[in-house]
XYZ file of N, CA, C and O in Angstrom:
532
model
N 76.322 90.011 107.810
C 76.023 89.163 108.661
C 74.886 89.786 109.359
O 74.576 90.885 109.761
N 73.946 88.799 109.286
C 72.746 89.216 109.994
C 72.231 89.165 111.179
O 73.032 88.447 111.983
N 71.264 89.816 111.767
C 71.128 89.810 113.340
C 70.972 88.264 114.079
O 71.346 88.114 115.020
N 70.422 87.368 113.291
C 70.142 85.961 113.815
C 71.377 85.330 114.039
O 71.821 84.736 114.851
N 72.328 85.552 113.241
C 73.620 85.053 113.010
C 74.599 85.669 114.220
O 75.376 84.961 115.013
N 74.304 86.888 114.473
C 75.152 87.712 115.501
C 74.628 87.033 117.074
O 75.267 86.734 117.686
N 73.303 86.990 116.840
C 72.726 86.401 118.239
C 73.080 85.035 118.641
O 73.348 84.638 119.751
N 73.073 84.216 117.623
C 73.531 82.727 117.680
C 74.984 82.814 118.311
O 75.404 82.015 119.106
N 75.982 83.545 117.579
C 77.434 83.667 117.970
C 77.367 84.079 119.319
O 78.028 83.704 120.205
N 76.524 85.145 119.926
C 76.813 85.867 121.170
C 76.315 84.775 122.134
O 77.141 84.427 123.340
N 75.063 84.047 121.998
C 74.809 82.934 122.763
C 75.652 81.638 122.968
O 75.865 81.295 123.962
N 76.321 81.458 121.688
C 77.471 80.420 121.797
C 78.401 80.637 122.531
O 78.804 79.895 123.328
N 78.813 81.708 122.594
C 80.077 82.383 123.622
C 79.682 82.081 124.968
O 80.516 81.606 125.868
N 78.608 82.750 125.286
C 78.013 82.600 126.687
C 77.868 81.085 127.217
O 78.192 80.968 128.453
N 77.457 80.222 126.297
C 77.108 78.931 126.860
C 78.497 78.337 127.122
O 78.712 77.197 127.864
N 79.311 78.503 126.301
C 80.861 77.802 126.649
C 81.493 78.514 127.686
O 82.666 78.020 128.122
N 80.968 79.672 128.011
C 81.603 80.156 129.709
C 82.817 81.036 129.289
O 83.638 81.314 130.113
N 82.868 81.569 128.082
C 84.169 82.388 127.573
C 84.070 83.700 128.204
O 82.997 84.442 128.041
N 84.925 84.096 128.896
C 84.949 85.380 129.630
C 85.129 86.342 128.368
O 86.245 86.251 127.189
N 84.616 87.569 128.446
C 84.553 88.535 127.322
C 86.346 89.282 127.838
O 86.723 89.580 128.779
N 86.874 89.494 126.563
C 88.143 90.274 126.760
C 88.060 91.681 127.212
O 87.149 92.252 126.950
N 89.240 92.012 127.789
C 89.104 93.377 128.491
C 88.762 94.349 127.307
O 89.244 94.475 126.224
N 88.382 95.607 127.671
C 88.186 96.702 126.857
C 89.698 97.503 126.731
O 90.003 97.874 127.794
N 90.295 97.710 125.587
C 91.300 98.491 125.460
C 91.293 99.679 125.512
O 89.937 100.451 125.387
N 92.379 100.589 125.900
C 92.247 102.180 125.959
C 93.419 102.461 124.990
O 94.177 101.917 124.854
N 92.823 103.277 124.215
C 93.635 104.121 123.120
C 93.492 105.524 123.200
O 92.410 106.115 123.633
N 94.602 106.099 122.942
C 94.768 107.470 122.845
C 93.953 108.039 121.747
O 93.971 107.301 120.685
N 93.742 109.288 121.557
C 93.150 109.836 120.235
C 94.063 109.749 119.226
O 93.551 109.249 118.183
N 95.255 109.702 119.393
C 96.545 109.767 118.075
C 96.454 108.158 117.629
O 96.342 107.917 116.532
N 96.279 107.423 118.834
C 96.436 105.982 118.491
C 95.183 105.402 117.646
O 95.152 104.839 116.673
N 94.012 105.808 118.106
C 92.646 105.573 117.437
C 92.730 106.275 115.645
O 92.401 105.755 114.953
N 93.078 107.564 115.801
C 93.304 108.033 114.579
C 94.041 107.130 113.592
O 93.822 106.941 112.398
N 95.315 106.974 114.155
C 96.200 106.162 113.110
C 95.637 104.975 112.850
O 95.914 104.568 111.749
N 95.182 104.261 113.744
C 94.479 102.887 113.295
C 93.366 102.857 112.537
O 93.243 102.156 111.475
N 92.447 103.939 112.541
C 91.406 104.226 111.695
C 91.830 104.581 110.488
O 91.364 104.055 109.345
N 92.768 105.551 110.198
C 93.350 105.810 109.134
C 93.918 104.705 108.252
O 93.904 104.639 106.968
N 94.624 103.829 108.870
C 95.049 102.621 108.183
C 94.127 101.600 107.847
O 94.613 100.694 107.453
N 92.869 101.974 108.227
C 91.722 101.006 108.005
C 91.766 99.706 108.868
O 91.340 98.501 108.801
N 92.337 99.935 109.944
C 92.610 98.970 111.233
C 91.371 98.880 112.284
O 91.556 98.122 113.286
N 90.466 99.828 112.284
C 89.582 99.757 113.348
C 88.491 100.768 112.680
O 88.453 101.827 111.900
N 87.163 100.355 113.355
C 86.087 101.519 112.964
C 85.802 102.129 114.231
O 85.977 101.859 115.448
N 85.705 103.438 114.233
C 85.597 104.666 114.907
C 84.225 104.993 115.057
O 83.517 105.412 114.220
N 83.403 104.782 116.240
C 82.109 105.174 116.676
C 81.990 106.470 117.570
O 82.564 106.251 118.708
N 81.483 107.760 117.124
C 81.196 108.501 117.816
C 79.661 108.373 118.523
O 78.524 108.616 117.866
N 79.845 108.246 119.961
C 78.648 108.004 120.489
C 77.725 109.012 121.227
O 76.763 109.056 122.088
N 78.318 110.552 120.837
C 77.853 111.752 121.236
C 76.304 111.786 120.779
O 76.022 111.347 119.925
N 75.916 113.137 121.241
C 74.687 113.415 120.843
C 74.568 114.243 119.455
O 75.854 114.793 119.318
N 73.431 114.355 118.631
C 73.590 115.181 117.530
C 73.893 116.749 117.899
O 74.853 117.411 116.966
N 73.642 117.224 119.038
C 73.739 118.542 119.406
C 75.580 118.694 119.709
O 76.109 119.807 119.222
N 76.042 117.686 120.127
C 77.474 117.731 120.226
C 78.069 117.494 118.876
O 79.237 118.254 118.656
N 77.547 116.939 118.067
C 78.292 116.645 116.907
C 78.340 118.043 116.277
O 79.053 118.552 115.477
N 77.006 118.839 116.287
C 76.951 120.022 115.583
C 77.798 121.006 116.233
O 78.492 121.967 115.604
N 78.126 121.087 117.517
C 78.864 121.970 118.387
C 80.216 121.783 118.023
O 81.019 122.799 117.667
N 80.776 120.804 117.917
C 82.221 120.464 117.763
C 82.829 119.905 116.493
O 83.989 120.122 116.044
N 81.860 119.397 115.836
C 82.235 118.490 114.481
C 82.448 117.214 115.020
O 82.041 116.881 116.508
N 82.940 116.167 114.096
C 82.970 114.643 114.555
C 84.183 114.453 113.879
O 84.917 114.804 112.936
N 84.895 113.393 114.605
C 86.377 112.922 114.295
C 86.184 112.396 112.801
O 85.088 111.629 112.510
N 86.973 112.645 112.025
C 86.839 112.596 110.548
C 86.812 111.101 110.405
O 87.388 109.973 110.916
N 85.905 110.516 109.351
C 85.321 109.181 109.240
C 84.827 108.507 110.508
O 84.587 107.191 110.079
N 84.467 108.973 111.285
C 83.924 108.244 112.579
C 82.333 107.949 112.154
O 81.702 108.889 111.392
N 81.655 106.720 112.562
C 80.458 106.679 112.468
C 79.595 107.583 113.575
O 80.038 107.797 114.665
N 78.503 107.963 113.416
C 77.902 108.737 114.280
C 76.625 107.747 114.827
O 75.659 107.687 114.034
N 76.625 107.356 115.961
C 75.444 106.152 116.596
C 75.481 106.627 117.856
O 76.391 106.232 118.786
N 74.610 107.593 118.472
C 74.375 108.313 119.716
C 74.122 106.956 120.522
O 73.296 106.041 120.177
N 74.833 106.912 121.774
C 74.410 105.958 122.781
C 72.994 105.908 123.300
O 72.630 104.689 123.648
N 72.526 106.812 123.356
C 71.072 106.901 123.849
C 70.104 106.354 122.736
O 68.944 106.190 122.971
N 70.605 106.041 121.611
C 69.634 105.503 120.454
C 69.250 104.113 120.729
O 69.948 103.452 121.473
N 67.846 103.897 120.935
C 67.413 102.438 121.534
C 67.941 101.447 120.675
O 68.053 100.250 121.060
N 68.417 101.539 119.476
C 68.835 100.627 118.482
C 70.597 100.689 118.481
O 71.080 100.230 117.507
N 70.996 101.264 119.540
C 72.588 101.437 119.510
C 73.306 100.160 119.024
O 74.134 100.425 117.994
N 73.232 99.120 119.651
C 74.087 97.904 119.449
C 73.694 97.353 118.166
O 74.532 96.826 117.223
N 72.265 97.439 117.762
C 71.899 97.030 116.274
C 72.920 97.637 115.214
O 73.169 97.155 114.520
N 72.724 98.858 115.356
C 73.509 99.784 114.425
C 74.892 99.393 114.269
O 75.494 99.546 113.297
N 75.483 99.428 115.722
C 77.092 98.795 115.757
C 77.098 97.839 114.941
O 78.095 97.503 113.908
N 76.265 96.794 115.095
C 76.232 95.445 114.585
C 76.342 95.640 113.056
O 77.128 94.814 112.160
N 75.515 96.507 112.509
C 75.396 96.605 111.002
C 76.517 97.113 110.469
O 76.948 96.933 108.987
N 77.303 97.918 111.151
C 78.956 98.210 110.405
C 79.902 97.117 110.748
O 80.976 97.534 110.023
N 79.900 96.326 111.585
C 80.971 95.688 111.971
C 80.834 94.234 110.998
O 79.708 93.715 111.142
N 81.691 93.835 110.654
C 81.790 92.588 109.906
C 81.561 91.232 110.368
O 81.163 90.372 109.970
N 82.308 91.463 111.713
C 82.107 90.459 112.587
C 82.519 90.760 114.045
O 82.727 91.705 114.166
N 82.062 89.930 115.034
C 82.416 89.978 116.242
C 83.811 90.380 116.668
O 84.212 90.855 117.700
N 84.843 90.129 115.856
C 86.322 90.370 115.995
C 86.737 91.490 115.323
O 87.626 91.680 115.280
N 85.680 92.205 114.641
C 86.051 93.581 114.035
C 86.605 94.424 115.121
O 85.888 94.649 116.121
N 87.738 94.943 114.837
C 88.392 95.985 115.755
C 87.533 97.153 115.935
O 87.106 97.918 114.624
N 86.902 97.725 117.032
C 85.956 98.676 117.063
C 86.464 99.678 118.332
O 86.705 99.354 119.469
N 86.335 100.993 117.961
C 86.764 101.786 119.361
C 85.507 102.852 119.250
O 85.058 103.362 118.094
N 85.374 103.193 120.384
C 84.120 104.304 120.640
C 84.808 105.418 121.248
O 85.839 105.504 122.045
N 84.296 106.680 120.936
C 84.734 107.763 121.354
C 83.360 108.818 121.897
O 82.407 108.865 121.115
N 83.432 109.598 122.820
C 82.493 110.433 123.286
C 83.225 111.794 123.657
O 84.374 112.259 123.183
N 82.584 112.713 124.411
C 83.042 113.776 124.782
C 84.341 113.861 125.753
O 85.451 114.456 125.321
N 84.420 112.830 126.587
C 85.371 113.093 127.383
C 86.066 111.569 127.626
O 87.013 111.313 128.324
N 85.341 110.526 127.425
C 85.500 109.172 127.614
C 84.697 108.242 128.668
O 84.946 106.962 128.744
N 83.662 109.100 129.324
C 82.815 108.194 129.941
C 81.839 107.455 129.314
O 81.668 106.123 129.410
N 80.969 108.127 128.333
C 79.731 107.440 127.545
C 80.491 106.255 126.692
O 80.146 105.235 126.279
N 81.749 106.771 126.194
C 82.289 105.554 125.174
C 82.865 104.473 126.145
O 82.969 103.282 125.373
N 83.028 104.618 127.237
C 83.432 103.525 128.102
C 82.247 102.719 128.295
O 82.403 101.397 128.199
N 81.071 103.470 128.546
C 79.733 102.477 128.672
C 79.471 101.712 127.331
O 79.265 100.591 127.247
N 79.720 102.629 126.213
C 79.422 101.789 124.941
C 80.253 100.605 124.605
O 80.060 99.639 124.219
N 81.554 100.758 124.865
C 82.739 99.579 124.641
C 82.493 98.517 125.670
O 82.226 97.372 125.124
N 81.730 98.769 126.975
C 81.492 97.644 127.650
C 80.124 96.933 127.258
O 80.048 95.782 127.245
N 79.202 97.635 126.622
C 78.025 97.165 125.896
C 78.459 96.355 124.750
O 78.078 95.295 124.773
N 79.341 96.754 123.977
C 79.618 95.962 122.948
C 80.497 94.850 123.317
O 80.139 93.672 122.804
N 81.216 94.759 124.353
C 81.867 93.799 124.936
C 81.103 92.724 125.297
O 81.135 91.561 125.046
N 80.096 93.099 126.070
C 79.026 92.384 126.613
C 78.169 91.556 125.536
O 77.697 90.442 125.817
N 78.036 92.107 124.491
C 77.255 91.510 123.321
C 78.026 90.533 122.607
O 77.345 89.675 121.954
N 79.384 90.546 122.870
C 80.237 89.584 122.070
C 81.450 90.175 121.401
O 82.036 89.324 120.780
N 81.382 91.323 121.157
C 82.467 91.887 120.187
C 83.903 91.655 121.251
O 83.828 91.792 122.320
N 84.915 91.306 120.450
C 85.946 90.945 121.125
C 87.139 91.633 121.031
O 88.152 91.674 121.703
N 87.287 92.822 120.083
C 88.361 93.723 119.922
C 87.782 95.114 120.252
O 87.583 95.741 119.106
N 87.532 95.436 121.308
C 86.997 96.777 121.683
C 87.478 97.673 122.440
O 88.687 97.429 123.210
N 87.713 99.149 121.996
C 88.615 99.713 122.767
C 87.728 101.083 123.012
O 86.704 101.612 122.194
N 88.214 101.947 123.895
C 87.525 103.237 124.412
C 88.692 104.180 124.238
O 89.970 104.152 124.656
N 88.291 105.406 123.580
C 89.120 106.383 123.444
C 89.301 107.134 124.539
O 88.377 108.041 124.876
N 90.353 107.417 125.193
C 90.551 108.115 126.629
C 90.587 109.637 125.976
O 91.487 109.923 125.238
N 90.059 110.451 126.922
C 90.200 111.670 126.662
C 88.978 112.192 125.612
O 88.782 113.095 125.430
N 88.411 111.142 124.787
C 87.545 111.368 124.137
C 87.703 112.600 122.959
O 88.977 112.766 122.538
N 86.693 113.418 122.466
C 87.116 114.541 121.560
C 87.243 115.773 122.282
O 88.580 116.299 121.721
N 86.739 116.050 123.503
C 87.201 117.365 124.052
C 87.954 117.320 125.200
O 88.390 118.297 126.008
N 88.201 116.108 126.020
C 88.960 115.937 127.167
C 90.401 116.154 127.043
O 91.006 116.306 125.985
N 91.055 116.137 128.238
C 92.433 116.204 128.146
C 93.233 115.197 127.352
O 92.707 113.855 127.521
N 94.045 115.361 126.539
C 94.497 114.623 125.581
C 93.771 114.011 124.460
O 94.081 113.185 123.785
N 92.624 114.780 124.288
C 91.737 114.189 123.466
C 91.685 114.681 121.960
O 92.628 115.309 121.550
N 90.763 114.204 121.133
C 90.970 114.355 119.651
C 91.291 115.927 119.321
O 92.088 116.307 118.490
N 90.553 116.692 119.909
C 90.705 118.190 119.588
C 92.051 118.612 120.218
O 92.542 119.454 119.427
N 92.581 118.391 121.287
C 93.771 118.919 121.905
C 95.005 118.398 120.919
O 95.978 118.792 120.574
N 94.755 117.299 120.390
C 95.738 116.571 119.526
C 95.727 117.181 118.066
O 96.435 116.942 117.252
N 94.660 117.913 117.827
C 94.454 118.663 116.681
C 94.289 117.434 115.540
O 94.836 117.637 114.261
N 93.560 116.445 115.669
C 93.289 115.533 114.877
C 92.075 115.836 113.913
O 91.227 116.835 114.247
N 91.964 115.561 112.713
C 91.101 115.919 111.752
C 89.545 115.746 112.241
O 89.114 114.604 112.649
N 88.718 116.764 112.137
C 87.132 116.529 112.319
C 86.633 117.062 110.914
O 87.156 117.872 110.292
N 85.462 116.760 111.151
C 84.518 117.054 110.073
C 83.262 117.706 110.859
O 82.859 117.478 111.902
N 82.774 118.823 110.027
C 81.558 119.514 110.478
C 80.477 118.870 110.613
O 80.166 118.367 109.602
N 79.520 119.123 111.707
C 78.230 118.587 111.888
C 77.590 117.647 111.225
O 76.894 116.808 111.298
């Protein structure tokens, strides 16, 4: 899907006055299970320094929220606006912002990983697989 078709779809949804669906909340374990089954794209929105410090959830895309082309890069990895996508950060705050941005752009199946990588109940606490730096 190219950027022109993505933008056309986005504006068509807004013209029809369709409300954006809510952002789902997934536990780290739920996100891992869905990702492992090929049922969602997991995007780690932390910084490169954070990735180096703790590693990255296995098979997660690395697209930092501060990247000026953040949404463009997310769009390049998603096949369509209904592609299931989940965002993860250190504790769940930035990933919530990323999920809200994706939803506002037109993505319809968006989730935030509660607890993130390092927070209570997060990826590391659940001892889920990580890849280094």
